Short mmCIF file of C-alpha atoms in Angstrom, two decimals:
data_model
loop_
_atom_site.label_atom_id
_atom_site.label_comp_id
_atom_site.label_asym_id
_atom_site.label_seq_id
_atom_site.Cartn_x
_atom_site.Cartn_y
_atom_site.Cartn_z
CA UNK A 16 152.35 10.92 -128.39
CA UNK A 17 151.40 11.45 -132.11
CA UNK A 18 150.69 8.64 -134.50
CA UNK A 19 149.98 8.80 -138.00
CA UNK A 20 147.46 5.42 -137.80
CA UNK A 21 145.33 7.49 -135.16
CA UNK A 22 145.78 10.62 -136.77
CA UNK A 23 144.02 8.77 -139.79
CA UNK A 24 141.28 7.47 -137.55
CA UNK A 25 140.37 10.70 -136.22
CA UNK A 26 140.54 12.11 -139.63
CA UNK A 27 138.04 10.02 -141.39
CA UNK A 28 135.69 10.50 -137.84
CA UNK A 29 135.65 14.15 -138.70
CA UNK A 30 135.62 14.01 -142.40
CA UNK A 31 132.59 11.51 -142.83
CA UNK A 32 130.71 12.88 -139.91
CA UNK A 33 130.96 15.97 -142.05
CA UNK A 34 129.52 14.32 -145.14
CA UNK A 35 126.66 12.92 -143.46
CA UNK A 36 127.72 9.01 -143.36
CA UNK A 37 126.93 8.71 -139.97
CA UNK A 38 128.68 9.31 -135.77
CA UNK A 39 132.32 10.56 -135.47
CA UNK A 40 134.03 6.95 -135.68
CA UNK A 41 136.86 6.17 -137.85
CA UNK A 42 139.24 3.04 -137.63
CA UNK A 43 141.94 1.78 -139.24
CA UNK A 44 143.77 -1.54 -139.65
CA UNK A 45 147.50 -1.60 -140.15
CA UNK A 46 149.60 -4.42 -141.05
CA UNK A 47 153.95 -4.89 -141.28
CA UNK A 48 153.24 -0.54 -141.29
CA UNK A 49 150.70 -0.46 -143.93
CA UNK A 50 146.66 1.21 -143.48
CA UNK A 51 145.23 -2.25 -145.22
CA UNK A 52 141.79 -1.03 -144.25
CA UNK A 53 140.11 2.03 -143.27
CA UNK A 54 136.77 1.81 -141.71
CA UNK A 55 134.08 4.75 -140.69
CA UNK A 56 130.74 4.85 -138.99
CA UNK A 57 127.78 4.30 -141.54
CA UNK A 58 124.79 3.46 -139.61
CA UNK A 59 122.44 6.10 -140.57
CA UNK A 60 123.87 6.20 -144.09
CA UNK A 61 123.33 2.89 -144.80
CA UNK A 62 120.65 2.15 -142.22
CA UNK A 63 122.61 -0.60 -140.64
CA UNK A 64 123.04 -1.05 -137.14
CA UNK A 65 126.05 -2.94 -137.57
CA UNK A 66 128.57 -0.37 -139.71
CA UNK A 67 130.34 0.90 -136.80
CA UNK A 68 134.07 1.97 -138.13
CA UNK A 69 135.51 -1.17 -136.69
CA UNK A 70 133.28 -3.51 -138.03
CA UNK A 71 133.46 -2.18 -141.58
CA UNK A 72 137.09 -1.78 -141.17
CA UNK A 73 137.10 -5.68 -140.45
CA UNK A 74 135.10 -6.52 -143.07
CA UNK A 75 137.26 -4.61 -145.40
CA UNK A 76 140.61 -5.89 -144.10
CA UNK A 77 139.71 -9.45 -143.83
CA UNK A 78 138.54 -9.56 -147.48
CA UNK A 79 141.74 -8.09 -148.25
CA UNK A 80 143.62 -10.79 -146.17
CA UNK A 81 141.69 -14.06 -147.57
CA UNK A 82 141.29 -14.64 -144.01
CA UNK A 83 139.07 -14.39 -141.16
CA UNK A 84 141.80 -13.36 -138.79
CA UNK A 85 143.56 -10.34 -138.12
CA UNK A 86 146.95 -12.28 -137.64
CA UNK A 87 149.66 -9.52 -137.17
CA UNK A 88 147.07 -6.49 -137.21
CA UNK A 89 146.66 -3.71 -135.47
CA UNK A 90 143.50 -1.24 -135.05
CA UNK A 91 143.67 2.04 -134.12
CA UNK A 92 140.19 3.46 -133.38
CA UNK A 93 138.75 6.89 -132.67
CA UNK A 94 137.18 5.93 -129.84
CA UNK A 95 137.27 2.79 -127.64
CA UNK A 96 134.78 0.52 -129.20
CA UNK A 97 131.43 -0.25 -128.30
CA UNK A 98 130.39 -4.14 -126.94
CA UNK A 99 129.78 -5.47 -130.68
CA UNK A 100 133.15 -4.09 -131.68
CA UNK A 101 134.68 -5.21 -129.16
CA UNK A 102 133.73 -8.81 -129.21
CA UNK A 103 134.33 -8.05 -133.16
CA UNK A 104 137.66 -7.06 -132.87
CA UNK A 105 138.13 -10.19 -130.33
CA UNK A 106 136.69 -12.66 -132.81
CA UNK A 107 139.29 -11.48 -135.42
CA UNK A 108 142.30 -11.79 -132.92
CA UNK A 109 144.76 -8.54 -134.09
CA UNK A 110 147.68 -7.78 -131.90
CA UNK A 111 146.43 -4.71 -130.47
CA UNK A 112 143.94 -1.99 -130.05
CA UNK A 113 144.72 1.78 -129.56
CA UNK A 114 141.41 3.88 -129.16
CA UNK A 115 141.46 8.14 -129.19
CA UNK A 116 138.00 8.99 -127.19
CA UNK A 117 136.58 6.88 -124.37
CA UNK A 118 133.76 5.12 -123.63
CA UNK A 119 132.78 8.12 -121.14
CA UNK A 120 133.65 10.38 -123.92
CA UNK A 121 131.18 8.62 -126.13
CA UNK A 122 128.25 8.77 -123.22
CA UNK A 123 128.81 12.60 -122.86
CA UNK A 124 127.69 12.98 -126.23
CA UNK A 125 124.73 10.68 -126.52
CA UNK A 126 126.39 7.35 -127.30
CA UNK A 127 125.81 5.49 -124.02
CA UNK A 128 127.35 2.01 -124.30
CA UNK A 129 127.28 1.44 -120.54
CA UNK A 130 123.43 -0.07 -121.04
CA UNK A 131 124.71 -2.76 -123.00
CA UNK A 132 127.95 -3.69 -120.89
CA UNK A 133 125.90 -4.11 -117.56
CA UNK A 134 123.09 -5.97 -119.77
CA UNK A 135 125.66 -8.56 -120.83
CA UNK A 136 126.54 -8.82 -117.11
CA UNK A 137 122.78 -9.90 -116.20
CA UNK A 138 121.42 -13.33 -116.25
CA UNK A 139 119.35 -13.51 -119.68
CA UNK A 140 116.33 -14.01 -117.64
CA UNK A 141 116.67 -10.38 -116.19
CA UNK A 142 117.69 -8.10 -119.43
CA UNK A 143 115.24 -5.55 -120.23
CA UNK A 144 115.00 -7.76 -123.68
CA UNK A 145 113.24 -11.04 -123.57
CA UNK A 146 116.03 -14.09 -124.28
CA UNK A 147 113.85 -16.64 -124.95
CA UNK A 148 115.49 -20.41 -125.50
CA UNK A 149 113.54 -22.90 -127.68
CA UNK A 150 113.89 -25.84 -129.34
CA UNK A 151 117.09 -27.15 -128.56
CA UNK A 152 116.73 -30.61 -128.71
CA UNK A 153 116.37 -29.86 -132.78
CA UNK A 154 119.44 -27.73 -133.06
CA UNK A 155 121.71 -30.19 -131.26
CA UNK A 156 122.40 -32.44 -133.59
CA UNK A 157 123.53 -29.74 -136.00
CA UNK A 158 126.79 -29.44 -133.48
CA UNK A 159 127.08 -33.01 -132.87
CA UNK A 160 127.27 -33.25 -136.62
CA UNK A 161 129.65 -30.01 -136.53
CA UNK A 162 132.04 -31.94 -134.06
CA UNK A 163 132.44 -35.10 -135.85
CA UNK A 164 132.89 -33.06 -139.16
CA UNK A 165 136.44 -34.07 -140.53
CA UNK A 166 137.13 -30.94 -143.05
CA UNK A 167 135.69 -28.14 -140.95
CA UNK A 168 138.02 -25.22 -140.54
CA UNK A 169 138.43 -23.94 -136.90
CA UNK A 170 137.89 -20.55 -135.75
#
């Protein structure tokens, strides 16, 4: 089935892969039919481990929006996203996802999220990195204060 939203995603993957911004990941955010937000891997171009397409198609689009939310979005992605995305993509509740490539695809060429999926499934005390808690006494008061707060804005 051909769709112009993930034609566009796979476009951008192979057009700023070939300019050197960084892995073959492209996204796209579409609202009532409309791209409101394209989105493409920039991690080695801007040295931030963070500008997967999704999340900088997220950024974009909820700038766009005034909102935090994707409410009535949908992303089409080049390839299903990685853990961060994904809990990304949750936090800013669209519709739906459609992804091209898989996450198998991904590990075939070198981009192995499957470390950090079974991480999250471990107990914090067994991760390969140390989780180390600390000083929680001091930090809860700053959500008791949080939860009594009158004007705070849910998310």
């Amino acid at each position: 089935m051909k769709n112009k939203f993930m034609a566009e995603a796979i476009r951008l993957s192979r057009k700023m892969t070939r300019a050197g911004e960084g892995g073959p990941f492209g996204a796209v955010i579409v609202k009532n039919g409309k791209i409101i937000a394209r989105g493409w891997n920039r991690v080695t171009s801007t040295n931030d481990p963070t500008a997967h397409a999704e999340m900088m198609a997220i950024r974009i689009a909820c700038k766009k929006l005034k909102n935090f939310q994707l409410d009535n979005c949908v992303i089409y992605t080049s390839c299903e996203p990685c853990p961060m995305c994904l809990a990304a993509i949750y936090w800013a509740r669209p519709k739906k996802i459609f992804y091209a490539n898989t996450k198998k695809d991904a590990a075939k060429i070198g981009f192995d999220d499957d470390f950090i999926y079974k991480e999250l499934k471990q107990a914090p005390a067994k991760r390969k990195m140390l989780i180390i808690p600390m000083m929680r006494n001091e930090a809860l008061p700053v959500f008791q204060e949080w939860s009594r707060k009158k004007d705070k804005i849910r998310y």
